[in-house]
Structure formats: C-alpha cells, structure tokens
Amino acid sequence: MKRYIDLHIHSTNSDGSWTPAEIVKRAVKYELAAIAITDHDTVSGIPEALESIQNTGIDFVPGIEISTKWCHGRMHILGYFIDHNSSYLAELSKKMKQAREERITRTCDKLAAIGKPVSPELVFEMAKNSSSIGRPHIANAMVKMGYVPTLQRAFDLYLSYGKPGYVPRWSPEPKEAIDIIHGAGGIAVVAHCGVTEGCMEQLDKVIALGIDGVEVYYPSHKPHQIEKLIAIAKEHNLAITGGSDCHGMTRGEPLLGIYKVPYKIYENLVKFYKNKKVNTM
Ligand code: AMP
Ligand code: ZN
Ligand code: FE
Ligand code: FE
C-alpha cells in the first residue's frame, strides 16, 4: 500500500549531505511512495534523481526551492512539476550562482574583520559538489576551523540575519520566482510559512501574486499553524503540500522517511496540477 511521501528534500547539489542517488536509496529503504528533490535555486540534481529512481516504483516530482527577497531572504517558494531544462530556470540559477559566490567572499571578509578568518577556498571546498553555495557551507567551514562546534552555532553566533557575519544577497521578488516556476510549467508553493518570520503576515499578498499552494506539513509547524494554513488553502483554493526539508546529516537526525506526510497529499497535488494544466497552460 502507498503510504507516505516527502516533497521537500535537499541534496549535495545545494546544501544537503546526500547525493540524489543516496536520497533515492533512503526513500526506497523507508518505502516512500513519492518524493521531490527541492534544492535551493538549482535543478542540477534532477537528472541524477530521475536516473536512479527508475524501476523503484517511487513517483518523482522535479522540484526547486527559490529564495526570494521577502522576509530578509527567508521567504522560500517551492516549484513542483517543473521542466528542469527550462531556460527560465537556467537564467535564474546563473544569476543566483553569481550572487551566492559574491556573497561568500564578502562574508569571509566580514568574518576576518571580527577575528574569525575563513578562506573562501575552504568554503568552496565544503561546497564542491554543490551548484548553490551558501551560508551552510560557510558554517561547515567554521566548524572545520574549530570556531564553533556545530553548524547551528555558526548560524546563531555569526551568520543569521543581524549577526556580525551576515551579508545580504540578491534574490528575486516573490512575483519573479512565481513567474519563473510558471514559465517552467510548474506550480508555485510558499514554503514553511509557519517558521519564516513575517511570512504568515505576507501570505495574502503572495496569494494575490498568483501562488498556487502552501506547504502545510512541515516538521516544525505547530498544530495551530497547520490548521490555519489548511483553512487559508481551502478559502483560496490552494494546493497543500508537505515535506521534511531533509538536508541529510547536516542538521542532526535526518528526517527523510521519519517525518511522515500522507500519500493523499500527493494524490491531491497531482489532481491540482493536472487541473491547472488543463485550464491555464
Ligand atoms: P543561504 O541560501 O546561503 O542564505 O542559506 C540559507 C540556508 O541556510 C537555509 O535554506 C537553511 O538551509 C540554512 N539556514 C538559514 N538560517 C538558518 C539558521 N538560523 N539555522 C540553521 N540553518 C539555517
Ligand atoms: Zn538548505
Ligand atoms: Fe527553505
Ligand atoms: Fe528547504
């Protein structure tokens, strides 16, 4: 019987610690019925995932998680059923790659100025299989240098918004992210609204911009947030999604296969997508 799914997973192609093939292996082990790989601002892991998921009986949804400008860059928009060869996505990834790489050197400068030098080369080494270098790789470099015991501590002390090593970077507006996902034939979903400061308050605006769905089932969403998001989804005819946001081993116990989202959510999402395609695409 098809039971559980996971529609929010990161691989080594962004800041996760498992390759797409390793993610598929784990999904097989935990008997998941459908998964989506949603790397930050890149679809470079999709071909490997498509290849390794063949003959497993697991449904695969090509995905992405796009960081946007809102909420200090923490409003993330997930794209599902995207064409990973889309030129819209290629253009976004190119711009993002440049913005991300520039930010690494600026962050390293800032860290040096506060007496915690980290060489950009070490950060690039930590991100050697990634197409989406980011703060988690800087955090890992800081652990390696012995400045902090864990990635989380590096964020809490240095890299989070407002901390001394924080550097902003370019991201698209939510509308641009939604348009890119639609341009690539996908549906756009606001990620983890319950844990992104300020996101709940912006939800009406994002709905007005043409978002298709909300991520309801998420490990750190509280029951009242889940209820609220379901009510909002019903009121505005939005799709409902869910996933673990698993990053492999980088954040303690990996939640892939442990955090359970019912298969019904995936079935309804497929229906939503097919309907939308018939009506608008
Ligand atoms: P970046 O895209 O470089 O800004 O890094 C953002 C990523 O870092 C997020 O997607 C998370 O994976 C991780 N992250 C952001 N804030 C925190 C935090 N406070 N603690 C731990 N990880 C975080
Ligand atoms: Zn991440
Ligand atoms: Fe996110
Ligand atoms: Fe994520």
GROMACS .gro file of C-alpha atoms and ligand atoms in nm:
model
  307
    1MET     CA    1   0.000   0.000   0.000
    2LYS     CA    2   0.121   0.352  -0.084
    3ARG     CA    3   0.152   0.536   0.241
    4TYR     CA    4   0.393   0.824   0.273
    5ILE     CA    5   0.565   1.087   0.066
    6ASP     CA    6   0.823   1.365   0.106
    7LEU     CA    7   0.808   1.673  -0.116
    8HIS     CA    8   1.088   1.882   0.035
    9ILE     CA    9   1.440   1.737   0.023
   10HIS     CA   10   1.785   1.891  -0.032
   11SER     CA   11   2.078   1.712  -0.193
   12THR     CA   12   2.452   1.778  -0.229
   13ASN     CA   13   2.355   1.986  -0.532
   14SER     CA   14   2.267   2.260  -0.281
   15ASP     CA   15   2.333   2.228   0.093
   16GLY     CA   16   2.230   1.871   0.174
   17SER     CA   17   2.479   1.597   0.257
   18TRP     CA   18   2.330   1.320   0.041
   19THR     CA   19   2.355   1.289  -0.335
   20PRO     CA   20   2.028   1.249  -0.528
   21ALA     CA   21   2.112   0.876  -0.566
   22GLU     CA   22   2.157   0.843  -0.189
   23ILE     CA   23   1.826   1.018  -0.130
   24VAL     CA   24   1.654   0.772  -0.363
   25LYS     CA   25   1.819   0.482  -0.180
   26ARG     CA   26   1.689   0.610   0.151
   27ALA     CA   27   1.340   0.664   0.005
   28VAL     CA   28   1.341   0.301  -0.111
   29LYS     CA   29   1.451   0.184   0.234
   30TYR     CA   30   1.170   0.376   0.403
   31GLU     CA   31   0.917   0.269   0.138
   32LEU     CA   32   0.816   0.620   0.038
   33ALA     CA   33   0.566   0.638  -0.247
   34ALA     CA   34   0.666   0.976  -0.392
   35ILE     CA   35   0.948   1.225  -0.341
   36ALA     CA   36   1.053   1.566  -0.471
   37ILE     CA   37   1.408   1.700  -0.462
   38THR     CA   38   1.387   2.073  -0.400
   39ASP     CA   39   1.740   2.212  -0.397
   40HIS     CA   40   1.795   2.581  -0.329
   41ASP     CA   41   1.791   2.777  -0.654
   42THR     CA   42   1.914   2.490  -0.869
   43VAL     CA   43   1.779   2.190  -1.060
   44SER     CA   44   2.122   2.038  -1.119
   45GLY     CA   45   2.036   1.728  -0.913
   46ILE     CA   46   1.725   1.635  -1.110
   47PRO     CA   47   1.891   1.426  -1.389
   48GLU     CA   48   2.072   1.205  -1.135
   49ALA     CA   49   1.750   1.162  -0.935
   50LEU     CA   50   1.550   1.071  -1.248
   51GLU     CA   51   1.815   0.818  -1.341
   52SER     CA   52   1.836   0.649  -1.002
   53ILE     CA   53   1.464   0.644  -0.931
   54GLN     CA   54   1.390   0.433  -1.240
   55ASN     CA   55   1.244   0.093  -1.154
   56THR     CA   56   1.199   0.176  -0.786
   57GLY     CA   57   0.822   0.231  -0.815
   58ILE     CA   58   0.861   0.568  -0.644
   59ASP     CA   59   0.700   0.869  -0.812
   60PHE     CA   60   0.938   1.159  -0.865
   61VAL     CA   61   0.839   1.525  -0.879
   62PRO     CA   62   1.108   1.755  -1.021
   63GLY     CA   63   1.134   2.049  -0.782
   64ILE     CA   64   1.324   2.356  -0.673
   65GLU     CA   65   1.319   2.590  -0.372
   66ILE     CA   66   1.373   2.951  -0.473
   67SER     CA   67   1.487   3.203  -0.211
   68THR     CA   68   1.311   3.537  -0.251
   69LYS     CA   69   1.377   3.890  -0.124
   70TRP     CA   70   1.094   3.896   0.125
   71CYS     CA   71   1.136   3.821   0.496
   72HIS     CA   72   1.510   3.901   0.479
   73GLY     CA   73   1.555   3.641   0.207
   74ARG     CA   74   1.383   3.371   0.408
   75MET     CA   75   1.058   3.356   0.216
   76HIS     CA   76   1.116   3.049   0.004
   77ILE     CA   77   0.898   2.940  -0.286
   78LEU     CA   78   0.889   2.578  -0.391
   79GLY     CA   79   0.834   2.481  -0.754
   80TYR     CA   80   0.687   2.141  -0.843
   81PHE     CA   81   0.643   1.952  -1.174
   82ILE     CA   82   0.890   2.190  -1.334
   83ASP     CA   83   1.070   2.124  -1.661
   84HIS     CA   84   1.427   2.119  -1.531
   85ASN     CA   85   1.554   2.208  -1.878
   86SER     CA   86   1.359   2.533  -1.881
   87SER     CA   87   1.554   2.842  -1.988
   88TYR     CA   88   1.377   3.042  -1.714
   89LEU     CA   89   1.534   2.817  -1.452
   90ALA     CA   90   1.874   2.822  -1.622
   91GLU     CA   91   1.873   3.201  -1.618
   92LEU     CA   92   1.771   3.215  -1.253
   93SER     CA   93   2.038   2.965  -1.149
   94LYS     CA   94   2.303   3.162  -1.335
   95LYS     CA   95   2.212   3.487  -1.159
   96MET     CA   96   2.183   3.314  -0.824
   97LYS     CA   97   2.517   3.139  -0.862
   98GLN     CA   98   2.689   3.471  -0.919
   99ALA     CA   99   2.508   3.636  -0.627
  100ARG     CA  100   2.589   3.344  -0.400
  101GLU     CA  101   2.958   3.334  -0.493
  102GLU     CA  102   2.998   3.709  -0.441
  103ARG     CA  103   2.835   3.675  -0.104
  104ILE     CA  104   3.084   3.408   0.006
  105THR     CA  105   3.382   3.640  -0.043
  106ARG     CA  106   3.203   3.931   0.126
  107THR     CA  107   3.111   3.709   0.421
  108CYS     CA  108   3.469   3.584   0.452
  109ASP     CA  109   3.588   3.948   0.458
  110LYS     CA  110   3.344   4.024   0.738
  111LEU     CA  111   3.445   3.717   0.936
  112ALA     CA  112   3.814   3.811   0.902
  113ALA     CA  113   3.734   4.159   1.032
  114ILE     CA  114   3.589   4.010   1.352
  115GLY     CA  115   3.886   3.782   1.406
  116LYS     CA  116   3.738   3.463   1.262
  117PRO     CA  117   3.914   3.430   0.926
  118VAL     CA  118   3.778   3.164   0.692
  119SER     CA  119   3.929   3.132   0.347
  120PRO     CA  120   3.684   3.140   0.055
  121GLU     CA  121   3.879   2.840  -0.085
  122LEU     CA  122   3.781   2.632   0.219
  123VAL     CA  123   3.414   2.729   0.177
  124PHE     CA  124   3.426   2.635  -0.193
  125GLU     CA  125   3.587   2.306  -0.091
  126MET     CA  126   3.296   2.240   0.150
  127ALA     CA  127   3.057   2.305  -0.141
  128LYS     CA  128   3.250   2.111  -0.403
  129ASN     CA  129   2.951   1.911  -0.536
  130SER     CA  130   2.704   2.195  -0.497
  131SER     CA  131   2.563   2.428  -0.763
  132SER     CA  132   2.423   2.650  -0.490
  133ILE     CA  133   2.690   2.758  -0.245
  134GLY     CA  134   2.552   2.920   0.069
  135ARG     CA  135   2.578   3.000   0.435
  136PRO     CA  136   2.557   2.634   0.542
  137HIS     CA  137   2.889   2.576   0.362
  138ILE     CA  138   3.043   2.873   0.545
  139ALA     CA  139   2.905   2.729   0.869
  140ASN     CA  140   3.066   2.393   0.792
  141ALA     CA  141   3.396   2.569   0.720
  142MET     CA  142   3.369   2.745   1.058
  143VAL     CA  143   3.318   2.408   1.227
  144LYS     CA  144   3.623   2.277   1.044
  145MET     CA  145   3.828   2.576   1.160
  146GLY     CA  146   3.726   2.498   1.518
  147TYR     CA  147   3.543   2.829   1.577
  148VAL     CA  148   3.213   2.659   1.659
  149PRO     CA  149   3.111   2.303   1.748
  150THR     CA  150   2.810   2.285   1.513
  151LEU     CA  151   2.659   2.438   1.200
  152GLN     CA  152   2.368   2.565   1.408
  153ARG     CA  153   2.603   2.751   1.641
  154ALA     CA  154   2.773   2.920   1.343
  155PHE     CA  155   2.429   3.047   1.232
  156ASP     CA  156   2.328   3.154   1.580
  157LEU     CA  157   2.651   3.345   1.651
  158TYR     CA  158   2.765   3.471   1.311
  159LEU     CA  159   2.559   3.400   1.003
  160SER     CA  160   2.190   3.459   1.079
  161TYR     CA  161   2.025   3.787   0.984
  162GLY     CA  162   2.156   4.062   1.213
  163LYS     CA  163   2.466   3.869   1.326
  164PRO     CA  164   2.817   4.003   1.257
  165GLY     CA  165   2.892   3.776   0.961
  166TYR     CA  166   2.557   3.830   0.789
  167VAL     CA  167   2.569   3.967   0.437
  168PRO     CA  168   2.256   4.015   0.226
  169ARG     CA  169   2.248   3.889  -0.130
  170TRP     CA  170   2.037   3.937  -0.438
  171SER     CA  171   1.722   3.726  -0.465
  172PRO     CA  172   1.421   3.759  -0.691
  173GLU     CA  173   1.094   3.915  -0.577
  174PRO     CA  174   0.830   3.651  -0.496
  175LYS     CA  175   0.644   3.751  -0.815
  176GLU     CA  176   0.955   3.682  -1.023
  177ALA     CA  177   1.001   3.343  -0.854
  178ILE     CA  178   0.636   3.251  -0.918
  179ASP     CA  179   0.665   3.360  -1.282
  180ILE     CA  180   0.985   3.157  -1.331
  181ILE     CA  181   0.816   2.845  -1.190
  182HIS     CA  182   0.509   2.901  -1.407
  183GLY     CA  183   0.736   2.966  -1.706
  184ALA     CA  184   0.893   2.626  -1.639
  185GLY     CA  185   0.546   2.467  -1.640
  186GLY     CA  186   0.532   2.411  -1.265
  187ILE     CA  187   0.322   2.510  -0.969
  188ALA     CA  188   0.449   2.751  -0.703
  189VAL     CA  189   0.409   2.684  -0.331
  190VAL     CA  190   0.509   2.901  -0.032
  191ALA     CA  191   0.749   2.700   0.184
  192HIS     CA  192   0.746   2.667   0.565
  193CYS     CA  193   0.542   2.981   0.625
  194GLY     CA  194   0.499   2.898   0.993
  195VAL     CA  195   0.870   2.921   1.064
  196THR     CA  196   0.966   3.214   0.841
  197GLU     CA  197   0.935   3.530   1.046
  198GLY     CA  198   0.682   3.763   0.886
  199CYS     CA  199   0.564   3.511   0.627
  200MET     CA  200   0.218   3.447   0.769
  201GLU     CA  201   0.154   3.823   0.763
  202GLN     CA  202   0.257   3.839   0.395
  203LEU     CA  203   0.055   3.540   0.285
  204ASP     CA  204  -0.238   3.741   0.148
  205LYS     CA  205   0.000   3.941  -0.070
  206VAL     CA  206   0.167   3.627  -0.203
  207ILE     CA  207  -0.171   3.473  -0.280
  208ALA     CA  208  -0.261   3.788  -0.474
  209LEU     CA  209   0.064   3.745  -0.672
  210GLY     CA  210  -0.057   3.407  -0.801
  211ILE     CA  211   0.089   3.145  -0.570
  212ASP     CA  212  -0.069   2.801  -0.626
  213GLY     CA  213  -0.019   2.637  -0.291
  214VAL     CA  214   0.110   2.637   0.065
  215GLU     CA  215   0.340   2.395   0.238
  216VAL     CA  216   0.130   2.283   0.531
  217TYR     CA  217   0.301   1.971   0.664
  218TYR     CA  218   0.647   2.065   0.787
  219PRO     CA  219   0.838   1.926   1.087
  220SER     CA  220   0.840   2.247   1.291
  221HIS     CA  221   0.489   2.367   1.205
  222LYS     CA  222   0.274   2.371   1.515
  223PRO     CA  223  -0.078   2.221   1.510
  224HIS     CA  224  -0.244   2.565   1.515
  225GLN     CA  225  -0.029   2.676   1.219
  226ILE     CA  226  -0.121   2.364   1.026
  227GLU     CA  227  -0.488   2.430   1.094
  228LYS     CA  228  -0.456   2.791   0.987
  229LEU     CA  229  -0.272   2.705   0.667
  230ILE     CA  230  -0.531   2.441   0.576
  231ALA     CA  231  -0.808   2.697   0.630
  232ILE     CA  232  -0.628   2.952   0.410
  233ALA     CA  233  -0.570   2.689   0.140
  234LYS     CA  234  -0.939   2.597   0.141
  235GLU     CA  235  -1.053   2.957   0.131
  236HIS     CA  236  -0.834   3.041  -0.169
  237ASN     CA  237  -0.842   2.704  -0.350
  238LEU     CA  238  -0.471   2.648  -0.299
  239ALA     CA  239  -0.283   2.321  -0.316
  240ILE     CA  240  -0.147   2.171   0.005
  241THR     CA  241   0.200   2.015   0.022
  242GLY     CA  242   0.433   1.872   0.283
  243GLY     CA  243   0.786   1.753   0.335
  244SER     CA  244   1.071   1.711   0.578
  245ASP     CA  245   1.319   1.972   0.444
  246CYS     CA  246   1.575   1.697   0.499
  247HIS     CA  247   1.936   1.806   0.449
  248GLY     CA  248   2.085   1.461   0.507
  249MET     CA  249   2.324   1.452   0.802
  250THR     CA  250   2.383   1.827   0.828
  251ARG     CA  251   2.114   1.901   1.088
  252GLY     CA  252   2.118   1.616   1.335
  253GLU     CA  253   1.891   1.323   1.267
  254PRO     CA  254   1.786   1.310   0.902
  255LEU     CA  255   1.406   1.327   0.873
  256LEU     CA  256   1.366   1.165   0.532
  257GLY     CA  257   1.134   0.867   0.587
  258ILE     CA  258   1.087   0.960   0.954
  259TYR     CA  259   0.870   1.269   0.908
  260LYS     CA  260   0.554   1.129   0.753
  261VAL     CA  261   0.331   1.306   0.503
  262PRO     CA  262   0.030   1.101   0.387
  263TYR     CA  263   0.010   0.980   0.025
  264LYS     CA  264  -0.328   1.153  -0.014
  265ILE     CA  265  -0.149   1.491  -0.014
  266TYR     CA  266   0.047   1.384  -0.322
  267GLU     CA  267  -0.264   1.246  -0.494
  268ASN     CA  268  -0.444   1.576  -0.441
  269LEU     CA  269  -0.141   1.772  -0.559
  270VAL     CA  270  -0.128   1.573  -0.883
  271LYS     CA  271  -0.500   1.641  -0.936
  272PHE     CA  272  -0.446   2.011  -0.869
  273TYR     CA  273  -0.157   2.022  -1.116
  274LYS     CA  274  -0.348   1.839  -1.390
  275ASN     CA  275  -0.648   2.068  -1.347
  276LYS     CA  276  -0.433   2.377  -1.362
  277LYS     CA  277  -0.257   2.249  -1.671
  278VAL     CA  278  -0.585   2.187  -1.848
  279ASN     CA  279  -0.719   2.528  -1.751
  280THR     CA  280  -0.421   2.758  -1.792
  281MET     CA  281  -0.116   2.607  -1.950
  282AMP     P1  282   2.166   3.095   0.208
  282AMP     O1  283   2.082   3.047   0.095
  282AMP     O2  284   2.310   3.095   0.180
  282AMP     O3  285   2.117   3.227   0.263
  282AMP     O4  286   2.147   2.989   0.326
  282AMP     C1  287   2.016   2.959   0.363
  282AMP     C2  288   2.008   2.817   0.414
  282AMP     O5  289   2.079   2.810   0.535
  282AMP     C3  290   1.866   2.779   0.451
  282AMP     O6  291   1.797   2.727   0.344
  282AMP     C4  292   1.888   2.678   0.556
  282AMP     O7  293   1.923   2.553   0.497
  282AMP     C5  294   2.009   2.733   0.630
  282AMP     N1  295   1.973   2.825   0.740
  282AMP     C6  296   1.925   2.951   0.732
  282AMP     N2  297   1.907   3.005   0.853
  282AMP     C7  298   1.945   2.912   0.942
  282AMP     C8  299   1.952   2.906   1.083
  282AMP     N3  300   1.917   3.011   1.158
  282AMP     N4  301   1.996   2.792   1.138
  282AMP     C9  302   2.034   2.686   1.062
  282AMP     N5  303   2.031   2.684   0.929
  282AMP    C10  304   1.987   2.796   0.869
  283ZN      ZN  305   1.900   2.442   0.288
  284FE      FE  306   1.355   2.683   0.290
  285FE      FE  307   1.436   2.369   0.220
   0.00000   0.00000   0.00000
